[in-house]
Short mmCIF file of C-alpha atoms in Angstrom, two decimals:
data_model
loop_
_atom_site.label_atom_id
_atom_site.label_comp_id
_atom_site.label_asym_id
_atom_site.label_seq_id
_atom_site.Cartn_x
_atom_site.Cartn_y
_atom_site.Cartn_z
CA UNK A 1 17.12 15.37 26.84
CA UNK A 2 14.24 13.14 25.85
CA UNK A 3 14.47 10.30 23.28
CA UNK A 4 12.03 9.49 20.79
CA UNK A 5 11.17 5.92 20.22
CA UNK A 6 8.21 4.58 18.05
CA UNK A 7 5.53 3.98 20.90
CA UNK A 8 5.74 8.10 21.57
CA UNK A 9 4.13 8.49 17.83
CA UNK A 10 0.80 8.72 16.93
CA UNK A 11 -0.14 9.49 13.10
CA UNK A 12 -2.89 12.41 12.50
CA UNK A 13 -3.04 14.58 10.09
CA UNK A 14 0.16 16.20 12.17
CA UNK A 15 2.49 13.99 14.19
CA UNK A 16 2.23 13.87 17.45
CA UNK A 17 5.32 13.09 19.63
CA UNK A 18 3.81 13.16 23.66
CA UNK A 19 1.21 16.36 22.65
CA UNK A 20 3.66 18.19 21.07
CA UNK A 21 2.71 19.03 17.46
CA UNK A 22 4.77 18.41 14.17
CA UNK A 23 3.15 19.80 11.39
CA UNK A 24 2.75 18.08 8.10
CA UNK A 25 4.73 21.42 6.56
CA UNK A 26 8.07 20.56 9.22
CA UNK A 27 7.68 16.74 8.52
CA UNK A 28 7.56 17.65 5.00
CA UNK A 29 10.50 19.84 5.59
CA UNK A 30 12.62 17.23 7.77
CA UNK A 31 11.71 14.67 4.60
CA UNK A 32 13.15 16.87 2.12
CA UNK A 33 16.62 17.28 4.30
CA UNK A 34 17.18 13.75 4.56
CA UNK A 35 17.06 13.51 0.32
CA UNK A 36 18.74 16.54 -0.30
CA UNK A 37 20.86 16.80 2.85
CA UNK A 38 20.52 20.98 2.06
CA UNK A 39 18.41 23.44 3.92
CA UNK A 40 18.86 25.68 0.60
CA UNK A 41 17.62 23.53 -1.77
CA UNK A 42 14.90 22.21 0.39
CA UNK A 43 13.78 26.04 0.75
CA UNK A 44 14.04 26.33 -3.30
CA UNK A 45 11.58 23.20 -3.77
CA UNK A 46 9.48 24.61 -1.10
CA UNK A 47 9.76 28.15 -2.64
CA UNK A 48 10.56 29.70 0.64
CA UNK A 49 13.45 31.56 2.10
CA UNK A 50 16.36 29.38 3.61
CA UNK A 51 15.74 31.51 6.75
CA UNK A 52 12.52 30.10 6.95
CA UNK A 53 13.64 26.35 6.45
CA UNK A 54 15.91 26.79 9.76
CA UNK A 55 13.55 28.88 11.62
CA UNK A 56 11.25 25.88 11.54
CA UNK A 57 13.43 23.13 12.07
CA UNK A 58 15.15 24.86 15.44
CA UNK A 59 11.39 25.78 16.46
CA UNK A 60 11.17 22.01 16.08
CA UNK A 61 13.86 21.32 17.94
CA UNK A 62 12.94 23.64 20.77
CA UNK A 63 9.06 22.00 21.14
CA UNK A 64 10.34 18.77 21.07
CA UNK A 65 13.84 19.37 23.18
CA UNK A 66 15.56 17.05 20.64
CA UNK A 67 18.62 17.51 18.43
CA UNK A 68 17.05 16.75 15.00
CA UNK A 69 20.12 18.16 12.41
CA UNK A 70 23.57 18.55 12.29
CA UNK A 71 26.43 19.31 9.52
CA UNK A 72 28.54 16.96 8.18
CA UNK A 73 30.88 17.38 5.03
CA UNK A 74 28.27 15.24 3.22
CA UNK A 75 25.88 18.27 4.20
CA UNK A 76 22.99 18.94 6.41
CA UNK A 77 21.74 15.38 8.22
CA UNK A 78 19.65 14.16 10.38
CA UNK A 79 19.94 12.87 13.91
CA UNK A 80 18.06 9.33 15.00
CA UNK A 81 15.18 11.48 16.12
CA UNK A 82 14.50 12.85 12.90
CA UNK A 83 14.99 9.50 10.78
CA UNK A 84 12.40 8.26 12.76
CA UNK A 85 10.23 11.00 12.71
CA UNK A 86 10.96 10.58 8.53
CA UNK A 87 10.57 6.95 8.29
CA UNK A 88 6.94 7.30 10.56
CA UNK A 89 5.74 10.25 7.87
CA UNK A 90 6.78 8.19 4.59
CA UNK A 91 5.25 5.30 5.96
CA UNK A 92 1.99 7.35 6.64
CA UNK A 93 2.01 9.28 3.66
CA UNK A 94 2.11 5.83 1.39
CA UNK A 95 -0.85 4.17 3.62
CA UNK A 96 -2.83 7.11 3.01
CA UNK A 97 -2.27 7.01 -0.57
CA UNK A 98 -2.91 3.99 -1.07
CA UNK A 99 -6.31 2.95 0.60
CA UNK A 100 -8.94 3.74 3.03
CA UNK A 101 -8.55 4.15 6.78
CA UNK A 102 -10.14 4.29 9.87
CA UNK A 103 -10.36 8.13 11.48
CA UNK A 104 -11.69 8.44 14.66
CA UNK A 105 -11.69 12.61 16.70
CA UNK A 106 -9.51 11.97 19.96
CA UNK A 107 -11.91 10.57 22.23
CA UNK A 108 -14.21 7.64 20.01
CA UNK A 109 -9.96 7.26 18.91
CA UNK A 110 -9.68 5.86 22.70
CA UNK A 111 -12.35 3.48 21.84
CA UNK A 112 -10.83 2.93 18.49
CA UNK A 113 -7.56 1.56 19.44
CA UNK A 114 -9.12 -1.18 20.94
CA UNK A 115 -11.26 -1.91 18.30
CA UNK A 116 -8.74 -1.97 15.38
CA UNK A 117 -5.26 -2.30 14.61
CA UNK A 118 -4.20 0.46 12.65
CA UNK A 119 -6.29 3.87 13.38
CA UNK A 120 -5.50 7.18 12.60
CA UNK A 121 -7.07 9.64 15.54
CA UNK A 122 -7.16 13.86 14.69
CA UNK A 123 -9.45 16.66 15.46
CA UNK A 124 -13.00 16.24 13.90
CA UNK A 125 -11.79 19.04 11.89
CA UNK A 126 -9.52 17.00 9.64
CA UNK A 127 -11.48 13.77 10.30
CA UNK A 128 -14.62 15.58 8.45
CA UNK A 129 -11.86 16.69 5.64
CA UNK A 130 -10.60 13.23 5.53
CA UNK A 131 -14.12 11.81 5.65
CA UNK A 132 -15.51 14.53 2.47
CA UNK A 133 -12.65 13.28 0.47
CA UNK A 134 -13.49 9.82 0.45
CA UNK A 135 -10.70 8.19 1.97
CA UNK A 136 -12.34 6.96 4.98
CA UNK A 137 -14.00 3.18 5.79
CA UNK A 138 -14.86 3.63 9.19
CA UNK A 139 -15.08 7.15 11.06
CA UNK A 140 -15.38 7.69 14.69
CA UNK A 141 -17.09 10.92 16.25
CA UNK A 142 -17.01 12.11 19.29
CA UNK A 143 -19.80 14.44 19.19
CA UNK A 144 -23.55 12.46 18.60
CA UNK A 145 -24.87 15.95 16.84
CA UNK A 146 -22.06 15.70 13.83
CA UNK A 147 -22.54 11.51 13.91
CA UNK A 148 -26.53 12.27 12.61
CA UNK A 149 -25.40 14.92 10.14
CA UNK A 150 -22.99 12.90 8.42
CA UNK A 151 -24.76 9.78 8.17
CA UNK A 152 -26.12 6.27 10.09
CA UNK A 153 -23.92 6.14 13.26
CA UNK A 154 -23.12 2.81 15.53
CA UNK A 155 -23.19 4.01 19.50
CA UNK A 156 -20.48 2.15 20.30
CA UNK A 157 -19.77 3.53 24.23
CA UNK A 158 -21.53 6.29 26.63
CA UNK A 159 -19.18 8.49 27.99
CA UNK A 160 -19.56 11.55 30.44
CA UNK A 161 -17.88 14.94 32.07
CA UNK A 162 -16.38 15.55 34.94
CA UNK A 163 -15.30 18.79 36.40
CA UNK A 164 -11.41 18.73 35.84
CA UNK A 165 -8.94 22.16 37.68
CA UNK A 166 -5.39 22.33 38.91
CA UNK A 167 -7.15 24.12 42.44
CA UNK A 168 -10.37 25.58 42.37
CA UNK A 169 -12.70 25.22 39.56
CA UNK A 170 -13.56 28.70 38.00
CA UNK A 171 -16.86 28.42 35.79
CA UNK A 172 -15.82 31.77 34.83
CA UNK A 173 -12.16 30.93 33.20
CA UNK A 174 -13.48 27.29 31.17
CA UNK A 175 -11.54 25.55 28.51
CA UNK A 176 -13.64 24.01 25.60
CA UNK A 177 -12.92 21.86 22.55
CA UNK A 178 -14.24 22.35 19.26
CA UNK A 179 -16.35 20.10 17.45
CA UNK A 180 -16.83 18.31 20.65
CA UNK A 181 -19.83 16.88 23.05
CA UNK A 182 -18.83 19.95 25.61
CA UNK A 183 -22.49 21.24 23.76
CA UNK A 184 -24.06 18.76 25.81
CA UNK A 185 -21.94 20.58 29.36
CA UNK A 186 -23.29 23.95 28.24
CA UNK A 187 -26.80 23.52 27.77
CA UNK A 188 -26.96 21.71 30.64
CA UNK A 189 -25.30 24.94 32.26
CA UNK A 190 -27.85 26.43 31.02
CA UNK A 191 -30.50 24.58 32.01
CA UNK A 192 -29.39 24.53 35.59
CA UNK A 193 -28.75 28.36 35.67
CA UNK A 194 -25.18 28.19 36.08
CA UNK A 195 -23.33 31.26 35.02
CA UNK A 196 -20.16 30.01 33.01
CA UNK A 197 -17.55 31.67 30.30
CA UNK A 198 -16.00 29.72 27.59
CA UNK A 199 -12.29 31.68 28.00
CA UNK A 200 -10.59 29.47 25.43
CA UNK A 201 -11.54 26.82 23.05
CA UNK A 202 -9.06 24.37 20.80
CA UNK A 203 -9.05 21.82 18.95
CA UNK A 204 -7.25 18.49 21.00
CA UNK A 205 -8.80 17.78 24.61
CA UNK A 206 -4.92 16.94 25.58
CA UNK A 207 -3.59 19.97 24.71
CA UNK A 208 -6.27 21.38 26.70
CA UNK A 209 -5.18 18.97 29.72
CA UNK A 210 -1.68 20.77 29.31
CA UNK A 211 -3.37 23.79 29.78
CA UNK A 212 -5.16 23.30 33.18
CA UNK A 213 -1.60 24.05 34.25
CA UNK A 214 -2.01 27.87 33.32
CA UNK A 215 -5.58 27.81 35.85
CA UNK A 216 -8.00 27.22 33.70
CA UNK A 217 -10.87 24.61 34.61
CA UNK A 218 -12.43 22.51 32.43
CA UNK A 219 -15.64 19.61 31.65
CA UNK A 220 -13.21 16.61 30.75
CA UNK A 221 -14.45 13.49 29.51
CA UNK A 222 -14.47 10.32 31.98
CA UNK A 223 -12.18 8.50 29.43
CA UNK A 224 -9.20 11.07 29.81
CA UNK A 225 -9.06 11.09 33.36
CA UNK A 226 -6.14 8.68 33.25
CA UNK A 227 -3.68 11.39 31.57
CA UNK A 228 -4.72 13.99 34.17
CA UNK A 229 -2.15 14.66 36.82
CA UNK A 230 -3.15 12.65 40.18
CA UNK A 231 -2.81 15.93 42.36
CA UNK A 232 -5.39 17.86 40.04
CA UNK A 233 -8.88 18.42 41.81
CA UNK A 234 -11.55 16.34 40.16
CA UNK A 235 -15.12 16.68 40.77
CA UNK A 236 -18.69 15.05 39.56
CA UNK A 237 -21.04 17.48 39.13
CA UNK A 238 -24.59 16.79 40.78
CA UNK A 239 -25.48 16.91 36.94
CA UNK A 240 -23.15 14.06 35.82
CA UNK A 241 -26.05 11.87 34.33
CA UNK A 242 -26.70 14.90 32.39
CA UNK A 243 -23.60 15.29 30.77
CA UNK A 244 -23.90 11.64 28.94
CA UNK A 245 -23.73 11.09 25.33
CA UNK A 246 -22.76 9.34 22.99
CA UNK A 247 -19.46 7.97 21.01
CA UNK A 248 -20.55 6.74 17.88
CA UNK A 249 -18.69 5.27 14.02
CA UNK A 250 -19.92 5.09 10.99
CA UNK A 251 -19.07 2.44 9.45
CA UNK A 252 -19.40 3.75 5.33
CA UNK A 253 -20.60 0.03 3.97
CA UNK A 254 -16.93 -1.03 4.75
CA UNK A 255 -18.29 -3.61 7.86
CA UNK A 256 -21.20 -5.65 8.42
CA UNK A 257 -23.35 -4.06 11.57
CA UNK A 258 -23.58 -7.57 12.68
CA UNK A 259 -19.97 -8.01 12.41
CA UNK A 260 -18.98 -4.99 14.57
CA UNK A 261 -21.62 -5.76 17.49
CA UNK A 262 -19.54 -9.07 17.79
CA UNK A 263 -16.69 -6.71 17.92
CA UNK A 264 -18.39 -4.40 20.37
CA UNK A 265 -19.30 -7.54 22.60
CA UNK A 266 -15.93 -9.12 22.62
CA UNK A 267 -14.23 -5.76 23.09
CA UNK A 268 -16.49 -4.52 25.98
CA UNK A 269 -14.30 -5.24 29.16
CA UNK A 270 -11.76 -3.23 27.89
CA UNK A 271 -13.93 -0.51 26.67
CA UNK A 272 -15.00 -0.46 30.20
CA UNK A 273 -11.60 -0.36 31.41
CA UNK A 274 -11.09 2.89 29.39
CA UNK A 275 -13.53 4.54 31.39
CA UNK A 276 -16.19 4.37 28.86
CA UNK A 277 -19.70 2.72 29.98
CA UNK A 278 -19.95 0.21 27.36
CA UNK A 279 -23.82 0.25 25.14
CA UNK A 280 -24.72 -3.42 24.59
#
């Protein structure tokens, strides 16, 4: 049985306890047991069945492989696990209430943890969602097209792809991720008359790591290498310059440009020792 302590948390827009995903809707629902300590009258301020309640909080329990209720005369409570997966979403839900914060997608995130204390790192999806709404001051992207679309961008690292299978790599069965720099891998597919197919594509690069396990192959970025198992087969293509690009913030007024290349400079062994290839 695992335990969950607060290092195995990371805040997006979901919660993410070691790549498993809690939604905002069974946080939301775990929140609503602790104050009312009943599944029924946390499915009537929902509006949804109490079958449904329970269905999602055993689902829960089953991703996770933690105990997260249990019955008591006082009612319905929750275990450790859940507190803390409780305490983690209030205290997200009142920083993001409150002010601005810094969004990064999941790779310029890697880059972001070292450059800031407190980040939150999601798909690009909900960073663009986050970053419409107004409630970002700094925003990193992963892919260089969306960093000129949405506004001035900082390069703050130069990543590239490797070729990333559990056995042989199969251009024909390839994982992508959305809103991602994999554009760059298949043009330059393309351009070197590779035949390929794109079998699956989501939304998180780790979740896409889990899935090598089911055969697929995939163009992983240099920087995630170090969550790949050690007996996967990694290659560089003989088109690994080609694959470089870009990690870039924008910084939305909130930072001097001078400022953060001081940042950048003092920062830049460990950006290195990420396995990004640092740009000043």
């Amino acid at each position: 049985m695992n335990t969950l302590s607060e290092s195995d948390l990371s805040v997006t827009l979901n919660i993410n306890y070691r790549g498993k995903q809690i939604t905002k809707t069974q946080a939301e629902i775990l929140k609503l047991v602790s104050e009312t300590k009943s599944q029924n009258k946390v499915a009537e301020i929902l509006g949804i069945p109490p079958s449904t309640v329970n269905i999602q909080i055993k689902r829960l329990e089953n991703k996770l492989d933690l105990k997260l209720i249990h019955s008591s005369p006082a009612g319905t409570m929750l275990s450790d696990d859940a507190e803390r997966i409780v305490s983690f979403y209030n205290a997200y839900l009142e920083r993001t209430s409150k002010e601005k914060f810094i969004a990064c997608g999941f790779i310029s995130g890697e880059v972001g943890r070292l450059l800031f204390d407190d980040v939150l790192v999601s798909s690009f999806s909900n960073v663009l969602k986050l970053y419409k709404s107004n409630l970002t001051s700094i925003v990193g992207i992963d892919d260089p097209y969306w960093s000129y679309r949405l506004g001035d961008p900082v390069p703050v690292a130069y990543d590239h792809f490797v070729m990333v299978s559990r056995d042989r790599f199969d251009f024909k069965n390839l994982l992508g991720v959305n809103y991602s720099a994999h554009r760059i891998v298949w043009k330059t597919l393309k351009n070197e008359k590779i035949d390929f197919k794109v079998s699956k594509v989501v939304k998180n690069p780790f979740y896409a790591i889990d899935l090598l396990e089911e055969g697929y192959s995939m163009f992983l970025n240099t920087c995630l290498l170090r969550y790949v198992k050690k007996d996967y087969l990694i290659e560089t293509p003989d088109y690994y310059d080609k694959t470089r690009h870009t990690v870039n913030f924008i910084l939305n007024n909130s930072i001097l440009e001078d400022d953060f290349e001081e940042l950048l400079y003092k920062k830049e062994k460990e950006i290195k020792s990420a396995g990004f290839e640092p740009v000043l």
